[in-house]
Tab-separated table of C-alpha atoms in Angstrom:
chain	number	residue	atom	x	y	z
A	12	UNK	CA	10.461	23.565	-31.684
A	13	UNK	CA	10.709	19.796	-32.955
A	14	UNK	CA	6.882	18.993	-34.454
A	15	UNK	CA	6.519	15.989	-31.300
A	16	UNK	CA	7.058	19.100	-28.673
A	17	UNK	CA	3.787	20.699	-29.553
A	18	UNK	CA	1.811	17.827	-28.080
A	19	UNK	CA	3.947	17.790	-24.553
A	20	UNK	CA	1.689	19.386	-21.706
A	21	UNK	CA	3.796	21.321	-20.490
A	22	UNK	CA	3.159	22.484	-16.336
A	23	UNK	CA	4.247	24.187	-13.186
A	24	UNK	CA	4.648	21.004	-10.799
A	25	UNK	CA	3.976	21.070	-7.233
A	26	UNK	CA	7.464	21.842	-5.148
A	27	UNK	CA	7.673	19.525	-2.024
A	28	UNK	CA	9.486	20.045	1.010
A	29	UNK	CA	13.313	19.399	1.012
A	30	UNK	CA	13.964	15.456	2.166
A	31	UNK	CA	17.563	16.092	3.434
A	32	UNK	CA	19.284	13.172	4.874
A	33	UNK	CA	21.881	14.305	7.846
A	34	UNK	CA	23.247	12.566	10.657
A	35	UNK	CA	22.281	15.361	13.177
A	36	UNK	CA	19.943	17.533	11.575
A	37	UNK	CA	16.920	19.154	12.497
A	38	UNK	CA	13.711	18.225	10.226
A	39	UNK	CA	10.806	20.896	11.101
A	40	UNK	CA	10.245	21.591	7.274
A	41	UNK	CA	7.653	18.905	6.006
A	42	UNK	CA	4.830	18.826	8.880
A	43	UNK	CA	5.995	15.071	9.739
A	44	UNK	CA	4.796	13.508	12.817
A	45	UNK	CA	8.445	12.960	14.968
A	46	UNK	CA	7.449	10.036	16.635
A	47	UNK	CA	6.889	6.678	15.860
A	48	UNK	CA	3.512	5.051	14.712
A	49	UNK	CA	1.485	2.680	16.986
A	50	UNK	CA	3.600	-0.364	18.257
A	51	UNK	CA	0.715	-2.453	16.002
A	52	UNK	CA	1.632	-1.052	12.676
A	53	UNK	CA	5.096	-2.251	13.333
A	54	UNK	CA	3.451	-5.777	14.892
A	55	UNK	CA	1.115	-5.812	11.696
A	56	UNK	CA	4.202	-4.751	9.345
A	57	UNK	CA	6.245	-7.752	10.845
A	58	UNK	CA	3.234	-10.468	10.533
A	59	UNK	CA	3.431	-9.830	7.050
A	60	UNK	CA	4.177	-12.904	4.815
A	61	UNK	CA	6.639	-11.570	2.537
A	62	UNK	CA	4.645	-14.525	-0.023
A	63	UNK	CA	1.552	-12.513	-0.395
A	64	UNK	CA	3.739	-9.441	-1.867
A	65	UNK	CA	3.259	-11.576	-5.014
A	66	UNK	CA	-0.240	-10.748	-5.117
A	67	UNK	CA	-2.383	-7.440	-6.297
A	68	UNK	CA	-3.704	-5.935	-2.862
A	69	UNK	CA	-7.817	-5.441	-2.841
A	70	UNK	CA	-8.923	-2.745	-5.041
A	71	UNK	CA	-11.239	-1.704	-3.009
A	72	UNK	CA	-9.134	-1.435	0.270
A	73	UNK	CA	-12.134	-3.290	2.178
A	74	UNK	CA	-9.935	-3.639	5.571
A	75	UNK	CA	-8.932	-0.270	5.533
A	76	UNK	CA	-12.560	1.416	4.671
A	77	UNK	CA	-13.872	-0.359	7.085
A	78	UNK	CA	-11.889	0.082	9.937
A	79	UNK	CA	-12.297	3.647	9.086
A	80	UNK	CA	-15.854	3.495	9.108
A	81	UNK	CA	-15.782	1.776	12.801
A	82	UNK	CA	-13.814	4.330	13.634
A	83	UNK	CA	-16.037	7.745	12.393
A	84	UNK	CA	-19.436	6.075	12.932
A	85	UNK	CA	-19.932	5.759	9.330
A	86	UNK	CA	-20.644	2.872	6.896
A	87	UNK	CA	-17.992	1.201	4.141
A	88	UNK	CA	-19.952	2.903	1.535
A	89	UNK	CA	-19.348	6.443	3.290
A	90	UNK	CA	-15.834	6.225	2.702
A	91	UNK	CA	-12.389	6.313	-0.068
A	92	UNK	CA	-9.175	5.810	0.409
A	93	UNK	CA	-6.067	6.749	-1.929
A	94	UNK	CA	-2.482	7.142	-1.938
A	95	UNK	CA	-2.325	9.825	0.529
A	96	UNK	CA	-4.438	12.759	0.781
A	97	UNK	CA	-2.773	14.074	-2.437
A	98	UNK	CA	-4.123	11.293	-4.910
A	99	UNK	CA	-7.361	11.658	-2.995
A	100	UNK	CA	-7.762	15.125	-3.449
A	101	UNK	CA	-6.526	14.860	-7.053
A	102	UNK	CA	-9.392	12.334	-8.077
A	103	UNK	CA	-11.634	14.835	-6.274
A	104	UNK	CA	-10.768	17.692	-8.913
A	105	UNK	CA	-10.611	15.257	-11.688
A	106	UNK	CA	-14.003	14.138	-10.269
A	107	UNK	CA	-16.036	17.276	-8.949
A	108	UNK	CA	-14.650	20.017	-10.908
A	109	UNK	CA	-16.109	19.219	-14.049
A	110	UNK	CA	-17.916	22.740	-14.309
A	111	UNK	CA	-17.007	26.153	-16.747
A	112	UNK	CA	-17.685	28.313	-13.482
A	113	UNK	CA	-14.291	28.984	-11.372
A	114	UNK	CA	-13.511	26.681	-8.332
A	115	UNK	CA	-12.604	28.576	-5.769
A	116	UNK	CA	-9.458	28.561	-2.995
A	117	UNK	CA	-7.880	31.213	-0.828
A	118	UNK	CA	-4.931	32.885	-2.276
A	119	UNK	CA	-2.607	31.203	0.233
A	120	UNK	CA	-3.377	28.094	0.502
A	121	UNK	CA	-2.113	24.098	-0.026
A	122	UNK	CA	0.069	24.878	-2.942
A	123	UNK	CA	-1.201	21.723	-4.945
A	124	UNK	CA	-4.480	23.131	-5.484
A	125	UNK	CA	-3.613	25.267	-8.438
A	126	UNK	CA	-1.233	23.093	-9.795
A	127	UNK	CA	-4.361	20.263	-9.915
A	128	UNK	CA	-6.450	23.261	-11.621
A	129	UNK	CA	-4.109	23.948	-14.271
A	130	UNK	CA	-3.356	20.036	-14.717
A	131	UNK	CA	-6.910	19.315	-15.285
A	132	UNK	CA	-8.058	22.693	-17.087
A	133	UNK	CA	-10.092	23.573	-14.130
A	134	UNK	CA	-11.159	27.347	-13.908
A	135	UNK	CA	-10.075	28.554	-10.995
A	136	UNK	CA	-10.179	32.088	-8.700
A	137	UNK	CA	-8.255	32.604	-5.883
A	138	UNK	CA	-10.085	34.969	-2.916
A	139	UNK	CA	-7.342	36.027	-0.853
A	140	UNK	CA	-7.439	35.834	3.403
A	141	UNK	CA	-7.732	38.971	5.375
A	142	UNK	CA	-5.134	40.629	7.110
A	143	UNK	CA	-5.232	38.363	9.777
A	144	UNK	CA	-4.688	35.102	7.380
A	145	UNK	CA	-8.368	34.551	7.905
A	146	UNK	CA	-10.749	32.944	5.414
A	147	UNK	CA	-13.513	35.489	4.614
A	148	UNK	CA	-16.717	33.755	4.305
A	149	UNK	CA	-18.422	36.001	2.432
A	150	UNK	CA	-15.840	35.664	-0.340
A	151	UNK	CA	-17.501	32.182	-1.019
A	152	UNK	CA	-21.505	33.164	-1.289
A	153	UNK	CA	-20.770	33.837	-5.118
A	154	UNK	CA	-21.616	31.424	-8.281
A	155	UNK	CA	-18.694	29.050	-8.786
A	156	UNK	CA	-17.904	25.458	-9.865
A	157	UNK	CA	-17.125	24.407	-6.638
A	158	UNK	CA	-15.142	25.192	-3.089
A	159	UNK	CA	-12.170	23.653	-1.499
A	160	UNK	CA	-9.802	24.874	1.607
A	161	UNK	CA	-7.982	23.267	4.069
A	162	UNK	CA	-9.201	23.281	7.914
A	163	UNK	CA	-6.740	24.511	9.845
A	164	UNK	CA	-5.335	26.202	6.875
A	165	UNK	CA	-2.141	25.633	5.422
A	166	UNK	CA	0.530	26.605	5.526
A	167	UNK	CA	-0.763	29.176	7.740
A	168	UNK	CA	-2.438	26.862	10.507
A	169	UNK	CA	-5.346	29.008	11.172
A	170	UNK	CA	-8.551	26.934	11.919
A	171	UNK	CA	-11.893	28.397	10.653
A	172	UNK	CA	-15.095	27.725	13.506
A	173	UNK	CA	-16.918	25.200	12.403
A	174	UNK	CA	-20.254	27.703	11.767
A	175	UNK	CA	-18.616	29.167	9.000
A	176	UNK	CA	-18.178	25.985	7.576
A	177	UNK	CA	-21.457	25.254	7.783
A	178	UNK	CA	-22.092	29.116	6.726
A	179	UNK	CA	-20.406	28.197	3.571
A	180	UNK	CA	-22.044	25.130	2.754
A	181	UNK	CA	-25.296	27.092	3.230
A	182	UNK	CA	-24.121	29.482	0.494
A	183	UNK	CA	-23.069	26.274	-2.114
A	184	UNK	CA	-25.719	23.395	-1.861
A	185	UNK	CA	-25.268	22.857	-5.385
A	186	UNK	CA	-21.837	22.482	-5.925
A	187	UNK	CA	-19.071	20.392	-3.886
A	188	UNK	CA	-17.662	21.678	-1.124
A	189	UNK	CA	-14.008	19.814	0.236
A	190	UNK	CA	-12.781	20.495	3.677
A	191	UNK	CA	-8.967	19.250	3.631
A	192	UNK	CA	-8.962	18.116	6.856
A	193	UNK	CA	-5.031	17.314	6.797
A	194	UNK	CA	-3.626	18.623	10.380
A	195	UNK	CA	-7.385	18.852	12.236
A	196	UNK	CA	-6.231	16.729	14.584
A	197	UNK	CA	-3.598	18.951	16.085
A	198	UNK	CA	-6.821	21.409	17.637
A	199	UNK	CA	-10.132	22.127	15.042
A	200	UNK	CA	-13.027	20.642	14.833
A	201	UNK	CA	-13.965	18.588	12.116
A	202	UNK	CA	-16.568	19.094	9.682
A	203	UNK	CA	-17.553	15.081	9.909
A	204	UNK	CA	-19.892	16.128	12.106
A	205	UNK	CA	-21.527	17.813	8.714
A	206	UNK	CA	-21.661	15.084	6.678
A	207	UNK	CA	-25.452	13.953	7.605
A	208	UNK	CA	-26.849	17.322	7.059
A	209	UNK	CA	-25.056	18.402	3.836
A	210	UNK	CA	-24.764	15.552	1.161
A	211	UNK	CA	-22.433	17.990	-1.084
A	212	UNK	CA	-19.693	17.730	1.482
A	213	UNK	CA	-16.339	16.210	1.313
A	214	UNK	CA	-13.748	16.117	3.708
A	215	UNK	CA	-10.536	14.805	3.483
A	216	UNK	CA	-8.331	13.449	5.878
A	217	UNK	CA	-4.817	11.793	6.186
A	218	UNK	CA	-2.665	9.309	8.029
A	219	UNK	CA	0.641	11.000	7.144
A	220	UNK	CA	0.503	13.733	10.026
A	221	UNK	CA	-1.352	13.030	13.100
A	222	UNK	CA	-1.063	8.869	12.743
A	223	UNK	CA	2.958	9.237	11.630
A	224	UNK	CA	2.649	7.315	8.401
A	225	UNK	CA	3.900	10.024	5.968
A	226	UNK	CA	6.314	7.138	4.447
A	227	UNK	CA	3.353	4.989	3.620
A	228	UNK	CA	1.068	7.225	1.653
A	229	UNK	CA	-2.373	6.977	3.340
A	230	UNK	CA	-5.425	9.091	2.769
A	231	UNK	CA	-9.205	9.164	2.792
A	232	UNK	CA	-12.148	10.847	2.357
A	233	UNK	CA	-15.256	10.976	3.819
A	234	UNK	CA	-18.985	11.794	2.277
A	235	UNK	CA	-22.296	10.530	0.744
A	236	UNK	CA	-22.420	7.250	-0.604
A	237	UNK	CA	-23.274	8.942	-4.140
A	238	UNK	CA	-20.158	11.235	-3.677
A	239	UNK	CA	-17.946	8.207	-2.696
A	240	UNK	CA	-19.571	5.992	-6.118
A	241	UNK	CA	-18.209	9.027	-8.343
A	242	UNK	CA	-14.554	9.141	-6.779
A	243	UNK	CA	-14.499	5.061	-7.432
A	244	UNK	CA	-15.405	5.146	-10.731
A	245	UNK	CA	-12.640	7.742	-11.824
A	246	UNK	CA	-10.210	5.951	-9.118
A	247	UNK	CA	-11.070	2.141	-11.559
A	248	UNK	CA	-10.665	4.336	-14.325
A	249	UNK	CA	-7.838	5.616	-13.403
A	250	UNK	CA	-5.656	3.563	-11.027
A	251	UNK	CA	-7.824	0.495	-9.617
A	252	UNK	CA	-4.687	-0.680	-7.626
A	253	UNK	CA	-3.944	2.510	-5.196
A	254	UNK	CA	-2.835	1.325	-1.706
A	255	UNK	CA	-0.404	-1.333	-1.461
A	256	UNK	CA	-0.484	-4.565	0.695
A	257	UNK	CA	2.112	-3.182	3.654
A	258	UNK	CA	-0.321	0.367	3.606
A	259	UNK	CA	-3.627	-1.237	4.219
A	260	UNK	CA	-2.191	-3.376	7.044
A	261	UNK	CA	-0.208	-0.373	8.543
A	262	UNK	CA	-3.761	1.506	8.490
A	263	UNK	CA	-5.813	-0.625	9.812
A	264	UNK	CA	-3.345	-1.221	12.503
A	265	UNK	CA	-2.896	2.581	13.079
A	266	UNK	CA	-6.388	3.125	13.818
A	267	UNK	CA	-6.502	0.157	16.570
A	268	UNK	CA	-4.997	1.957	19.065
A	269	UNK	CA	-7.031	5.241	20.097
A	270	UNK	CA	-5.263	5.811	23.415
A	271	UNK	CA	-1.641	5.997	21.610
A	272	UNK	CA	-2.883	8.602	19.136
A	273	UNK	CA	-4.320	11.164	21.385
A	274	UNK	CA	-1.323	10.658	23.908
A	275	UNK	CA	0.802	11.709	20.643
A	276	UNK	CA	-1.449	14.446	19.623
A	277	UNK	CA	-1.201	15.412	22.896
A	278	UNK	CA	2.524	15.983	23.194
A	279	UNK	CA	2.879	17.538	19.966
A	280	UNK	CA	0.463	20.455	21.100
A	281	UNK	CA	1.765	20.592	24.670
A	282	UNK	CA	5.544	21.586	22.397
A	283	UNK	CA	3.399	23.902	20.108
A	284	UNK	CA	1.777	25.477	22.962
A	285	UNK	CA	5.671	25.942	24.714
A	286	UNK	CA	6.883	27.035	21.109
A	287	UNK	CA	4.323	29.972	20.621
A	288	UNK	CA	6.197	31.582	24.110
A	289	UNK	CA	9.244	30.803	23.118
A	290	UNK	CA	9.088	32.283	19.670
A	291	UNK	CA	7.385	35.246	20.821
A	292	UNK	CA	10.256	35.918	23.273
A	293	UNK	CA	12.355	36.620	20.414
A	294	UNK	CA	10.180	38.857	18.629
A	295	UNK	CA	8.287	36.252	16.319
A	296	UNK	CA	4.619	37.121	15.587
A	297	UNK	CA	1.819	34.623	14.199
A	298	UNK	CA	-1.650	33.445	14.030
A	299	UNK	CA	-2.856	31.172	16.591
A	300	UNK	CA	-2.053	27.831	14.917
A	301	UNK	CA	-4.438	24.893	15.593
A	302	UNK	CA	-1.681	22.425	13.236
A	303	UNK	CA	1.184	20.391	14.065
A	304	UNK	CA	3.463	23.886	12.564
A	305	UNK	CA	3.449	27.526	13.371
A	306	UNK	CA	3.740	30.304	10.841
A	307	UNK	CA	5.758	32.965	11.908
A	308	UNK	CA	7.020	36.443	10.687
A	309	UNK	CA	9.751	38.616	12.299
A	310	UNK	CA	9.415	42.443	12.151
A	311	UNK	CA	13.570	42.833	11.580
A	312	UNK	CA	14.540	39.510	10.720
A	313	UNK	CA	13.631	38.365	6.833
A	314	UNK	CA	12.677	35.519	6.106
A	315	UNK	CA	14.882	34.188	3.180
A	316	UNK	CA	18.348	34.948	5.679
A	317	UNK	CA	17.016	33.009	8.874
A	318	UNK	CA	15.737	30.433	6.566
A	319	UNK	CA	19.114	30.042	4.621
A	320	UNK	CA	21.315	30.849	8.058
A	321	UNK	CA	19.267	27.917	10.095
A	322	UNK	CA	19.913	25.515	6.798
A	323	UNK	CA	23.305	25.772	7.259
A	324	UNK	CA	23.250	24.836	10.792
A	325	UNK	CA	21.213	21.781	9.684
A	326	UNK	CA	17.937	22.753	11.484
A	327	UNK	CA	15.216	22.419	7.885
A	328	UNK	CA	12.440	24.907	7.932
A	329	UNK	CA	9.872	25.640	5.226
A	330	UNK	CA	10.411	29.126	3.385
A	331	UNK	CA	7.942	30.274	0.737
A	332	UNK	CA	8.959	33.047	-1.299
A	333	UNK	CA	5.223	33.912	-2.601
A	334	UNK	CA	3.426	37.018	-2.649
A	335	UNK	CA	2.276	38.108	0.561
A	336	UNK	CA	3.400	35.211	2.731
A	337	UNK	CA	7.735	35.963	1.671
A	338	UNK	CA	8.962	37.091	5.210
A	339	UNK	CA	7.029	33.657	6.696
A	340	UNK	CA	8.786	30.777	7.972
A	341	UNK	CA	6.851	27.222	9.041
A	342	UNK	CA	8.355	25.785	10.838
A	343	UNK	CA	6.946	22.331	11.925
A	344	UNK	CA	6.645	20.962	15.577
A	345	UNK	CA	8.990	18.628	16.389
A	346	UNK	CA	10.482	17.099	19.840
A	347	UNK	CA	11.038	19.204	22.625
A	348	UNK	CA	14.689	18.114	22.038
A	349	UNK	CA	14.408	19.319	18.415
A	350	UNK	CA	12.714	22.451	19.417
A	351	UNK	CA	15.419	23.283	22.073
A	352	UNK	CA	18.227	23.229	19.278
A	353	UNK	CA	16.174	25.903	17.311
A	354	UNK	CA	15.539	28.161	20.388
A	355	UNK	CA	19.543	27.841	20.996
A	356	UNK	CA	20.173	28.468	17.728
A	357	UNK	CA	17.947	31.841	17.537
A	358	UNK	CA	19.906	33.014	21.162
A	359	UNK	CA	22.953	32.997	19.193
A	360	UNK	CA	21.275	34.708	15.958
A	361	UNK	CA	19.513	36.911	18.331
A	362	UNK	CA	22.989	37.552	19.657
A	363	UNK	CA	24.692	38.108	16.207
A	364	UNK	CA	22.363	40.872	14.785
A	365	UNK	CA	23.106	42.893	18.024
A	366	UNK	CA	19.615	41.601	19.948
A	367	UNK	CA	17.338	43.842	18.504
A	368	UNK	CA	13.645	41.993	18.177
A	369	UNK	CA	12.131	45.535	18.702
């Protein structure tokens, strides 16, 4: 080893989804929204003068934070906005986790928690989900540095009620408690509703799913004013120029039109709702998703085969090949037209391997 290698930090990144790039292919692997934002992002996108590119954008992302406060109830103060819900959630550990006790995360979770832990030398410990992919409450009434999941979970879609939540927060008023609110859009209930009654809360929410702006990096989270002071003060010491000019436009322009957004949402759990019968015709088990994806297992088909055999007929799903979870596919909800070349697809596979989904 050359003397300057010993002061490299050397990690385990995060592994994102594949971005594959094919005329006719099938994209159900990264949890993107597949349609189009509101028609006002693209109105507020083309208003833009192409002069004031030349310019730093607001620091503190005043348009955006407080559209998003019109739009929860909240005030400016209540709320912080990053570079999608990853740099949020990052500035959170960075932030939060400052403690010697063990945050703590289920076992299968967002895979970027424990790649933030080990980042920022954050002690960590991983309670694993029942047998059912459940979150067991219980699991979280012990002494630790702080608690963070994602509601629904991911990347198994499972959405915890909102009384063990609250159950939870019970058990850790004096640490922070994070509720990745990523795809609650799709069917949970958010813990916003929290946020007056339990000023150690944090919950985190993003425009790249439900709101289709996964290109533009857009996320936010939601708490006490005091909570929201302490992210700011790492984000200026960190970054003080997060969101570009084109992002905080395209947000506040996203959240303008309410009635577009739920008639979206909408659609994509009408398919999800088709997809769970359609999958289970072939043999495919699961939890009852409340996401924009469903996690599914086969009892004869593996995984890591379907996965590589539907890749080859340019349909993208998500494989994980992780303890406990490596005979899972997600695969994300996409058009009904999208959706119908994966159920044709699986009548042929079905038909290959002799049409046994006993």
């Amino acid at each position: 080893m050359k003397a300057w290698e010993a002061n490299i930090r050397h990690v385990t990144p995060y592994t994102p989804g594949e971005q594959p790039d094919r005329p006719d292919m099938v994209k159900l692997n990264t949890n993107e929204n597949p349609y189009p934002p509101a028609k006002e992002v693209r109105e507020a996108l083309h208003k833009m003068e192409t002069e004031a590119l030349r310019l730093y954008p607001d620091p503190a992302a005043s348009q955006l934070t407080n559209e998003l406060a019109r739009f929860y109830g909240l005030t400016p103060e209540q709320v912080f906005v990053g570079v999608g819900s990853d740099d949020v959630l990052a500035m959170c550990f960075l932030t939060f986790f400052n403690s010697k006790k063990p945050v703590l995360f289920p076992d299968i979770t967002y895979s970027f928690y424990h790649v933030w832990a080990e980042l920022f030398g954050v002690p960590y410990e991983r309670p694993a989900l029942d047998g059912r992919l459940h979150l067991r409450k219980e699991d979280y009434y012990r002494e630790n540095g702080g608690v963070i999941f994602p509601n629904p979970n991911a990347p198994t879609g499972v959405a915890e009620p909102l009384s063990d939540i609250e159950d939870i927060l019970e058990h850790n008023t004096d640490v922070i408690v994070i509720v990745d609110e990523a795809y609650v859009d799709f069917g949970a209930r958010s813990a916003i509703s929290l946020l007056e009654t339990y000023e150690n809360l944090l919950v985190v929410q993003t425009f790249s799913k439900s709101r289709s702006l996964a290109g533009l990096r857009i996320g936010y989270a939601l708490g006490n004013p005091a909570l929201i002071r302490a992210l700011n003060d790492v984000k200026y010491s960190f970054n003080s120029y997060t969101l570009n000019r084109p992002a905080l436009e395209a947000g506040t322009a996203a959240l303008q039109n309410e009635a577009y957004w739920r008639k979206t949402l909408a659609k994509i759990v009408a398919t999800r709702e088709r997809a769970k019968k359609r999958l289970a015709g072939f043999g495919f088990t699961f939890e009852d998703s409340q996401a924009n994806f469903l996690f599914v297992t086969h009892p004869v088909w593996k995984a890591e085969p379907l996965f590589l055999a539907l890749r080859k007929s340019d349909i993208y799903v998500r494989y994980f090949k992780q303890p406990r979870i490596d005979n899972y596919l997600r695969i994300t909800i996409g058009t009904e037209k999208e959706m119908e070349r994966l159920y044709t697809f699986l009548e042929k596979y079905q038909e290959e391997t002799g049409g046994d989904v006993s």
